[in-house]
XYZ file of C-alpha atoms in Angstrom:
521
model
C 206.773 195.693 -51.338
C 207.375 194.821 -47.357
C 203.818 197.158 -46.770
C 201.999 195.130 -48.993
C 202.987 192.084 -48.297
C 202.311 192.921 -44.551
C 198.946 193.661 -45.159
C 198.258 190.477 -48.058
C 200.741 188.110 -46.456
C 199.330 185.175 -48.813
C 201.060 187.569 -52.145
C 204.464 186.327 -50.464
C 203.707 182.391 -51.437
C 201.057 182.691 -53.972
C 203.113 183.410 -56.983
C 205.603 180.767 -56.221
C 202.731 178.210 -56.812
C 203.320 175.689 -59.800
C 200.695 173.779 -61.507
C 202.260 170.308 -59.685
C 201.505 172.402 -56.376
C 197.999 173.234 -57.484
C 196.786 169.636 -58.693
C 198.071 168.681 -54.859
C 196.831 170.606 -53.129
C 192.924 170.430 -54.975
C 193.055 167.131 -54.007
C 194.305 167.389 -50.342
C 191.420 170.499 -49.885
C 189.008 167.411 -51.345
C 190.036 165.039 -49.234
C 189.261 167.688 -46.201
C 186.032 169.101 -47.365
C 185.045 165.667 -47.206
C 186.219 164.805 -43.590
C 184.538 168.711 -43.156
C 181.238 168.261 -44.050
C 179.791 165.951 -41.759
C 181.735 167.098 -38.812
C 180.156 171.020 -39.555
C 176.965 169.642 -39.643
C 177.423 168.009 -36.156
C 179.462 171.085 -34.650
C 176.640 173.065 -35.677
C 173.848 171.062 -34.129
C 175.973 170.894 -30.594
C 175.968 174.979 -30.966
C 172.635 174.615 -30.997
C 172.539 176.083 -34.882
C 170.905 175.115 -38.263
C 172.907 172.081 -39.751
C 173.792 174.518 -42.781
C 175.321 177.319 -40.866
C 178.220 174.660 -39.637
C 178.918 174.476 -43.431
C 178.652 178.311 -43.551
C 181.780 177.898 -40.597
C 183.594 176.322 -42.977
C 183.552 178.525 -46.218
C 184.246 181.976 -45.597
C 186.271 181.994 -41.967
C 188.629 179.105 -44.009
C 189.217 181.515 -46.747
C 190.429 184.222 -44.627
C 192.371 182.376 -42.258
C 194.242 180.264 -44.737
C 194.634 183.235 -47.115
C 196.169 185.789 -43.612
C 198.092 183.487 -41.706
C 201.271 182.181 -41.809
C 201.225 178.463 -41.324
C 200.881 175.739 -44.305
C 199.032 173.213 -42.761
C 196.635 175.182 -40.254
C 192.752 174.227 -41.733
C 190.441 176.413 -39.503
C 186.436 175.549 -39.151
C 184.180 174.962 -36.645
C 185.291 172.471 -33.432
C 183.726 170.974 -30.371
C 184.674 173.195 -28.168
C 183.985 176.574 -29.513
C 180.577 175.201 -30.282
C 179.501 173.860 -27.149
C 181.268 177.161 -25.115
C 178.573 179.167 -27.938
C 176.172 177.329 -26.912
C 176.368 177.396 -22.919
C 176.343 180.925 -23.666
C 173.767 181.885 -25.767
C 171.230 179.444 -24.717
C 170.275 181.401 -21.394
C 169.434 184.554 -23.810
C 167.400 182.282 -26.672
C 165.846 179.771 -28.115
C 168.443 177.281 -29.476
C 167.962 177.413 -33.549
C 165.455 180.809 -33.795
C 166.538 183.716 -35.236
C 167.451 185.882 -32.522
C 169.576 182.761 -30.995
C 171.450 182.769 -33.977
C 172.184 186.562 -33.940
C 173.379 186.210 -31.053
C 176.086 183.376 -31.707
C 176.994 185.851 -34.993
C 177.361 188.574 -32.553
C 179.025 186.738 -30.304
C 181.451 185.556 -33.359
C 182.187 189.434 -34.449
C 183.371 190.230 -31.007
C 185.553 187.402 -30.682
C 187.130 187.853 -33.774
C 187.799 191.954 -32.247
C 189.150 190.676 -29.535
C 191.483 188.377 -31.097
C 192.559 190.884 -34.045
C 193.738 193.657 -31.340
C 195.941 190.553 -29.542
C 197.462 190.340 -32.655
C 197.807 194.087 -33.525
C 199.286 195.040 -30.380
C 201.547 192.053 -30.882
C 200.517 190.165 -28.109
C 200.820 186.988 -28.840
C 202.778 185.511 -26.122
C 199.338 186.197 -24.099
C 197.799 183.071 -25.128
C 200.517 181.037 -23.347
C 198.885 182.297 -20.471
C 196.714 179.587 -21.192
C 198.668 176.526 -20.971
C 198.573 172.871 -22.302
C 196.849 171.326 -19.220
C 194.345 173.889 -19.279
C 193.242 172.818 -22.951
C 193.865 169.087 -22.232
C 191.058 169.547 -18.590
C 188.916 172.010 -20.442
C 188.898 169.549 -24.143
C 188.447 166.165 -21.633
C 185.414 168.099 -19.875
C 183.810 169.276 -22.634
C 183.856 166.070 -24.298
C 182.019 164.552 -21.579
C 179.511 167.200 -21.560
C 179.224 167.017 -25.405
C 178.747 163.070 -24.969
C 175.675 163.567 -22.277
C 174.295 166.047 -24.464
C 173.654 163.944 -27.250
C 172.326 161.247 -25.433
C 169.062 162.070 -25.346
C 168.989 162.477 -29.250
C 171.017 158.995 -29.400
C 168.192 157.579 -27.997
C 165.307 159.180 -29.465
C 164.456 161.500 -26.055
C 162.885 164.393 -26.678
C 164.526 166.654 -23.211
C 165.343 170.541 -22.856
C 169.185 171.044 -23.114
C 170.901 172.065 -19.848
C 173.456 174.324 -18.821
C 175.740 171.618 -16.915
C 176.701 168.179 -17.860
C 175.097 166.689 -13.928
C 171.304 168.625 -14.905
C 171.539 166.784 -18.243
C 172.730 163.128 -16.632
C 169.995 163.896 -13.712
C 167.602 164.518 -17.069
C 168.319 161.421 -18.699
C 167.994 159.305 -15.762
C 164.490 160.694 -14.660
C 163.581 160.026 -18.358
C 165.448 156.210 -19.179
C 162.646 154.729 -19.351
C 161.701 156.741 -22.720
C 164.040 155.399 -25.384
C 163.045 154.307 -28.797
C 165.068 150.902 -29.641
C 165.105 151.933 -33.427
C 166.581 155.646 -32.510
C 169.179 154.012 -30.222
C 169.886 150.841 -32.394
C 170.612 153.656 -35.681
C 173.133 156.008 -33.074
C 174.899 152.703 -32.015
C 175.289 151.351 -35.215
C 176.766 154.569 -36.677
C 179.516 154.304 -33.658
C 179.860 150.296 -34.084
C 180.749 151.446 -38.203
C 182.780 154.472 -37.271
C 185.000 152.650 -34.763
C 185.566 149.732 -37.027
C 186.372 152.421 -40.050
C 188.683 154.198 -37.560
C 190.702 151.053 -36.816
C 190.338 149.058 -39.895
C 191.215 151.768 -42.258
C 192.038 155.236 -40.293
C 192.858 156.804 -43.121
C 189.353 156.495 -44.542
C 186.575 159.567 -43.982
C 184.771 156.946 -41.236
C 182.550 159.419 -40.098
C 180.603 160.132 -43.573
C 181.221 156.840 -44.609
C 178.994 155.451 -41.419
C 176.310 158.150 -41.756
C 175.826 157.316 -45.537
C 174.937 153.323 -44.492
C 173.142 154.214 -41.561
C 170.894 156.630 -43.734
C 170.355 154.192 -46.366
C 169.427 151.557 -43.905
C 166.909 153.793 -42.258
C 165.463 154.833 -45.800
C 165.112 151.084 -46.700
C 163.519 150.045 -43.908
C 160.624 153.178 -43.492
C 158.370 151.099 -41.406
C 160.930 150.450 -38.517
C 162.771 153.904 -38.797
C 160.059 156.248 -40.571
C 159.898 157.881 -37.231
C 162.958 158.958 -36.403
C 163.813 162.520 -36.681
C 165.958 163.476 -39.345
C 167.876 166.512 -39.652
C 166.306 169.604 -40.535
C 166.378 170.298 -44.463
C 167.524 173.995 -45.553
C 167.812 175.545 -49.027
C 170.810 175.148 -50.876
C 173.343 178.291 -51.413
C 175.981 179.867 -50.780
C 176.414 181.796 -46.743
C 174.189 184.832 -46.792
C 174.934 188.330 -45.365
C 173.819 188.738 -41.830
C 173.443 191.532 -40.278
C 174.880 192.528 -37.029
C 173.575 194.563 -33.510
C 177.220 196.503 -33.238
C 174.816 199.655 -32.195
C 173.139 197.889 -29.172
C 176.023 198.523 -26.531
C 174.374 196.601 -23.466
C 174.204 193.280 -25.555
C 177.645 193.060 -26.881
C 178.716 194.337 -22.948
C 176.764 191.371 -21.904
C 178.722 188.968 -24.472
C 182.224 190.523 -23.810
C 183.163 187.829 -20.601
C 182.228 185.055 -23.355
C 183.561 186.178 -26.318
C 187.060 187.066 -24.530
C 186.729 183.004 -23.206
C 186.085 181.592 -26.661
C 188.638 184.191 -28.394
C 190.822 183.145 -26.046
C 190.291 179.654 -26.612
C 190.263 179.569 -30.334
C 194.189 180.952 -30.301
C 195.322 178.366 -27.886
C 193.916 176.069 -30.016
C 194.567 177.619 -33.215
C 198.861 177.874 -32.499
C 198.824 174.887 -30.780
C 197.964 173.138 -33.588
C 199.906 175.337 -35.613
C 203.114 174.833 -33.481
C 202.957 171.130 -33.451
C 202.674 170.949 -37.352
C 205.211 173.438 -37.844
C 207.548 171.413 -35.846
C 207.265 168.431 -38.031
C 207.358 170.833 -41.314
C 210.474 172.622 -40.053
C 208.455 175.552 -40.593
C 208.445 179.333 -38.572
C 205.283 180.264 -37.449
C 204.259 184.124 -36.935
C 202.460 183.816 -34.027
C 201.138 187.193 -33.967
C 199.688 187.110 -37.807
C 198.634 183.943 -37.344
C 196.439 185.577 -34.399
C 195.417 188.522 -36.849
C 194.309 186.198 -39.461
C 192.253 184.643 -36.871
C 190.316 187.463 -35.347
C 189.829 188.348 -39.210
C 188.448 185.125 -40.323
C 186.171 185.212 -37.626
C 184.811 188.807 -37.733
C 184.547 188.616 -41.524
C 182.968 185.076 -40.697
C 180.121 186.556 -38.904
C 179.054 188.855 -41.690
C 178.584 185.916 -44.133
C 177.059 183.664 -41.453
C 179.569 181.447 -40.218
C 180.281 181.026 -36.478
C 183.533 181.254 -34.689
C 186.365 178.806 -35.592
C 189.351 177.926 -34.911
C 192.469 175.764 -35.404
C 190.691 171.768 -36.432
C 192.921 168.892 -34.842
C 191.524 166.941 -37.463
C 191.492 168.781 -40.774
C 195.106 169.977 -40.031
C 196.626 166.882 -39.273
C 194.908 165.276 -42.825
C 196.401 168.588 -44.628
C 199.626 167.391 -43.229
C 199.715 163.898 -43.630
C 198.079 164.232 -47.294
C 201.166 166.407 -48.629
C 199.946 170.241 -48.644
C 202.190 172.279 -50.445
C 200.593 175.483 -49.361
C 197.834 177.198 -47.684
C 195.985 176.688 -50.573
C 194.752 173.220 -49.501
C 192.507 174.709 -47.226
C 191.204 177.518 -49.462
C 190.196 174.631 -52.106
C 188.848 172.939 -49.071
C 186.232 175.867 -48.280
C 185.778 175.876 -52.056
C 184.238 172.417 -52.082
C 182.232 172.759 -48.948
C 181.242 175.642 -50.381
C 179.874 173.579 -53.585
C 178.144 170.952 -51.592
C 176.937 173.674 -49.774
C 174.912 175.206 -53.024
C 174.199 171.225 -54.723
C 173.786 168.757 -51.979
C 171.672 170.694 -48.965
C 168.747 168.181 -50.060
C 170.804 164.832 -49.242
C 171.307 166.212 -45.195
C 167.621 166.048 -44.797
C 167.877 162.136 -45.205
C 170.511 161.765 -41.941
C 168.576 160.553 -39.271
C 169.197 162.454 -36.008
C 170.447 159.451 -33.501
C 172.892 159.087 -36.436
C 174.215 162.395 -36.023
C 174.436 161.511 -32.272
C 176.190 158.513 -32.621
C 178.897 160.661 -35.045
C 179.407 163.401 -32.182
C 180.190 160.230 -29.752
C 182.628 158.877 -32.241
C 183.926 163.008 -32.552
C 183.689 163.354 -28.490
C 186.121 159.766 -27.891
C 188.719 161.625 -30.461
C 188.557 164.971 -28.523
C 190.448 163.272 -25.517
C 194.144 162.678 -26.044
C 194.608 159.915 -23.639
C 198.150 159.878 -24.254
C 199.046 164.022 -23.309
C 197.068 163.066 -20.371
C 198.865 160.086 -19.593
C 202.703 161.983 -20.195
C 201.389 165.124 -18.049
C 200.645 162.436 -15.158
C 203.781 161.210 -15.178
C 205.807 164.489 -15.916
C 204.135 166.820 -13.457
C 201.870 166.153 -10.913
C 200.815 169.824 -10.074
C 200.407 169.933 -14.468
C 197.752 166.870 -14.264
C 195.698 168.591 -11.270
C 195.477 171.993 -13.011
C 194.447 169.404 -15.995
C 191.633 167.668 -13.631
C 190.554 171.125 -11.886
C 189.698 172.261 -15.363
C 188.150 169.291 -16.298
C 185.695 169.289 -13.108
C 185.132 172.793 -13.489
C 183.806 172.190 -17.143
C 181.165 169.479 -15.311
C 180.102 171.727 -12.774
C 180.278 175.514 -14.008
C 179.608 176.979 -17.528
C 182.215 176.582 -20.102
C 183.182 179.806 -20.197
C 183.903 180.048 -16.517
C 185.614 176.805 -16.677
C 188.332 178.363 -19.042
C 188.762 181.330 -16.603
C 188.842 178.789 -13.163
C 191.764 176.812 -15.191
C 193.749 179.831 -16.269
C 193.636 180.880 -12.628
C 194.680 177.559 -11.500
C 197.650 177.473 -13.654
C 198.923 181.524 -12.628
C 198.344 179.910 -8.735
C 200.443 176.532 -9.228
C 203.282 178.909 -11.600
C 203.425 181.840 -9.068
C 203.842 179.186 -6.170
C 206.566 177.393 -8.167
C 208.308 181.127 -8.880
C 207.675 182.525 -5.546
C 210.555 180.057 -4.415
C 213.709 180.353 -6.633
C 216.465 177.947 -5.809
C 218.370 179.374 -3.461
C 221.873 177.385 -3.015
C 223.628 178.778 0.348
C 227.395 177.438 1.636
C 229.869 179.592 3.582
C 233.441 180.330 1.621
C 235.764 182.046 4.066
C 233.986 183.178 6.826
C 231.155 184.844 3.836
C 227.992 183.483 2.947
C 226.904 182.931 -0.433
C 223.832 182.520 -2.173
C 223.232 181.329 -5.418
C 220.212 182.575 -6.877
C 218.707 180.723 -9.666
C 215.032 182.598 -10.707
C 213.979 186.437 -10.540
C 213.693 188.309 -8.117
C 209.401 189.796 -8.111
C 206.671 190.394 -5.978
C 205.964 186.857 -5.082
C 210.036 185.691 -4.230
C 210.739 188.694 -2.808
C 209.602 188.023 1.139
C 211.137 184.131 0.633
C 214.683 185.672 -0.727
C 214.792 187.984 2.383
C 214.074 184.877 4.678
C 216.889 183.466 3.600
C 219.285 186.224 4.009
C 218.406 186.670 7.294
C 219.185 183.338 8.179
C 222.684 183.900 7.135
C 224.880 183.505 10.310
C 227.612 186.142 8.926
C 227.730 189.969 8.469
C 229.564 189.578 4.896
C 226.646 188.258 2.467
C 227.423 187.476 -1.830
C 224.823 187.116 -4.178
C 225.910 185.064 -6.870
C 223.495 187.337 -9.437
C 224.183 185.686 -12.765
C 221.225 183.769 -13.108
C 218.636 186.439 -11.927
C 217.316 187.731 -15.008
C 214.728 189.787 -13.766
C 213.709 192.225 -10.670
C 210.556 194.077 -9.581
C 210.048 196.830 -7.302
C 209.597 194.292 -4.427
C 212.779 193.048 -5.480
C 214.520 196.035 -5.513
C 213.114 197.664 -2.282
C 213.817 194.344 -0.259
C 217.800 194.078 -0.894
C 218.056 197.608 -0.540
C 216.666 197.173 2.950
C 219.041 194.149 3.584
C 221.969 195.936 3.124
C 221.235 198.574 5.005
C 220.534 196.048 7.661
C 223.824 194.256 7.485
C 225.597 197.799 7.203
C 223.909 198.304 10.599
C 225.476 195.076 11.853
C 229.282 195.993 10.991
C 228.639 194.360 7.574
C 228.163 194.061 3.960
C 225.638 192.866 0.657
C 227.486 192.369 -2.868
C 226.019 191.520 -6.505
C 228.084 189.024 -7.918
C 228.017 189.138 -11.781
C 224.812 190.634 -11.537
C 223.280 191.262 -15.416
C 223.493 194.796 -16.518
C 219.326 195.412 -16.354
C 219.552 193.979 -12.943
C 222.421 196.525 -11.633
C 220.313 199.432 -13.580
C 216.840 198.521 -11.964
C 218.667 198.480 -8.296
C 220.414 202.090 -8.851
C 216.432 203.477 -9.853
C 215.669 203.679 -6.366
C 215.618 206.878 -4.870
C 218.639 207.291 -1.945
C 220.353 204.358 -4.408
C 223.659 205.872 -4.556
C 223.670 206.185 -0.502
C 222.596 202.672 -0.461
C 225.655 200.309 0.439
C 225.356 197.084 -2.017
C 228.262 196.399 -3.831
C 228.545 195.304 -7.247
C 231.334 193.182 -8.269
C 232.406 190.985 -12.060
């Protein structure tokens, strides 16, 4: 049943499950929900959300992704990122944390997921390489910083407004330094002293819950040195609620289109990145253009049942991985657990003291940058690392969103230059000039092609053609007018081996068959 399975891709590996398969994978989604829950609660609180609507992020938009797309390993939930792009872009239009603000990120959410589920529909998945790997390494190192500075203030027990850019909130901090509590900072620092020493004692450990459960007990020990610190807000226990959406009010979600095609966008590079890498460890073909579907999906059903946009986790993927996931499966059990804590422990997150939370989004933020890509992109291409450090700056200095869109631009600049000069290898075989052409022949290497024809010293010019995969209009129209020009001059322009799409596009051209190129094999 190909119709069926096209439209419930998870009945094509479901049945084959066997009980063995099952126990495994319950105790790989365990081991995730557990490495889940405090990051949610952190993602959440850098989107400027609720602590329990990051565990709503990781319930429902799991269960959909996991369930509609196609790789094994791919856990989905909320990241960095996504949340801090949501929240550079909401927080001009409300209050961080009221209710409007957080209709808005749901909104927000619902068109993302649109915009990704047409990408996939229309099959166009190879858009998202649009985006490319240095854009994601700049725009992840930049908004690492700027998650970093953010939390600073609440690392130190500073009470400041949150700004828009990551120099307002260091020119904040520094008109305010002389405002820290000791005990806020001294509970942040010792949550990062614990997670680091987790992380390289025993990396296989969940360091991150592990160093907010001491850190809580020592502030709930000690009341009279830490009874003042803020603690996270408490919320009643259950499972993600409806929520109902503005889809009728057509000059808000106009207003949230630039940002939610940003963080769509964003959320696929992410998402089949991830999904690529794994895949290429688990000999495994990826679909890139259900994977996409199941993504816009996840998220628009996401936003009905409260959960904000996610996307591809670095973290929970590589643990589904590593920890022997036999099918998608691990990361529906996954949202399953959260999904219990969700209902039976809200009362125990009202005992994690905020600085703590701070000093676990530090420990997140140092993990965000992959100092090695970085270091291989210096070395491998130099034009690669600046698109990487333009991106980067332009996450400092402009809004997140805007940062994406500088560094896509960057990288169609630095590709089109690179393009707009094929290699062009000229030497002179009996009296005839010939030109081997390595690249297509478009808009942008059209006027540097004709150049070098016309530095040619000979009437008689060959194209050696079998490398040119591709021509434009530009292309077309330009070696039509060469030949006609060395047909003026007593000579001659022939197509060596020229591909059969190539010869078809240059005989389109109206006049073509007057027009003296030559083909030849």
């Amino acid at each position: 049943m190909p119709h069926l399975s096209h439209l419930l891709p998870f009945l094509t590996w479901l049945p084959r499950q066997s009980s063995r398969s099952l126990r495994q994978d319950l105790l790989v989604g365990l081991s995730g929900a557990i490495l889940a829950l405090p990051q949610s609660i952190a993602y959440a609180l850098i989107a400027g959300l609720p602590a329990e609507y990051g565990l709503y992020a990781a319930i429902v938009p799991v269960l959909v992704a996991c369930l509609w797309g196609s790789s094994w390993h791919l856990i989905c939930g909320p990241t960095a990122a996504i949340s801090i792009v949501l929240y550079a872009s909401i927080s001009p239009l409300a209050v961080a944390g009221s209710d409007d603000y957080i209709t808005l990120v749901l909104l927000l959410t619902f068109l993302g997921g649109v915009f990704q589920l047409l990408l996939g529909m229309l099959r166009f998945g190879a858009l998202v390489n649009f985006v490319s790997h240095s854009v994601v390494l700049g725009f992840t190192l930049g908004a690492a910083v700027v998650i970093a500075l953010g939390q600073l203030p609440n690392l130190m027990g500073m009470d400041l407004p949150s700004q828009a850019t990551a120099l307002r909130t260091l020119q904040d901090l520094l008109n305010h330094a002389g405002e820290v509590d000791l005990p806020s900072l001294a509970l942040g620092l010792a949550t990062l002293l614990i997670g680091v020493v987790l992380k390289l004692w025993r990396p296989r450990w969940p360091s991150l819950l592990i160093s907010l459960v001491v850190v809580s007990v020592i502030a709930w020990l000690l009341p009279s040195v830490f009874g003042h610190v803020p603690r996270v807000p408490a919320f009643v226990g259950q499972l993600p609620p409806l929520s109902p959406l503005p889809l009728l009010d057509l000059e808000l979600i106009l207003r949230l289109l630039p940002s939610a095609v940003a963080v769509g966008m964003l959320g696929l590079v992410t998402s089949l990145s991830i999904a690529r890498s794994l895949s290429a460890r688990s000999e495994q073909l990826i679909d890139a253009n259900q994977e996409i579907r199941a993504q816009g999906l996840s998220n628009m059903v996401g936003a009905l049942f409260s959960g904000y946009l996610s996307s591809g986790s670095f973290t929970r993927s590589g643990l589904s991985y590593d920890a022997g996931a036999r099918s998608p499966l691990a990361g529906v059990f996954s949202a399953l657990w959260v999904a219990l804590f969700a209902v039976t422990g809200a009362g125990l997150i009202a005992h994690l003291p905020i600085p703590a939370m701070a000093g676990s989004i530090l420990l997140i933020c140092w993990g965000l940058v992959d100092h090695r890509a970085i270091r291989s992109l210096f070395r491998v291409s130099r034009s690669e690392f600046l698109v990487m450090a333009l991106t980067a700056a332009a996450t400092l200095l402009l809004e997140l969103q805007t940062a994406i869109y500088a560094g896509v631009l960057a990288s169609l600049f630095f590709y089109l230059k690179r393009t707009s000069r094929p290699r062009v290898q000229q030497s002179r075989e009996g009296g005839i000039d010939v030109l081997r052409v390595g690249g297509s022949i478009f808009f942008g290497a059209a006027h540097y092609l004709q150049v070098r024809l016309q530095r040619c010293q000979g009437p008689q010019v060959v194209i050696d053609a079998r490398q040119i995969n591709f021509i434009d209009y530009s292309g077309v129209d330009m070696l039509h007018r060469e030949a006609r020009r060395l047909k003026r001059n007593g000579g001659s322009l022939t197509l060596h081996r020229a591909r059969p799409q190539v010869i078809e596009e240059l005989q389109k051209l109206e006049g073509a068959a007057l027009c003296p190129i030559r083909f030849e094999e």
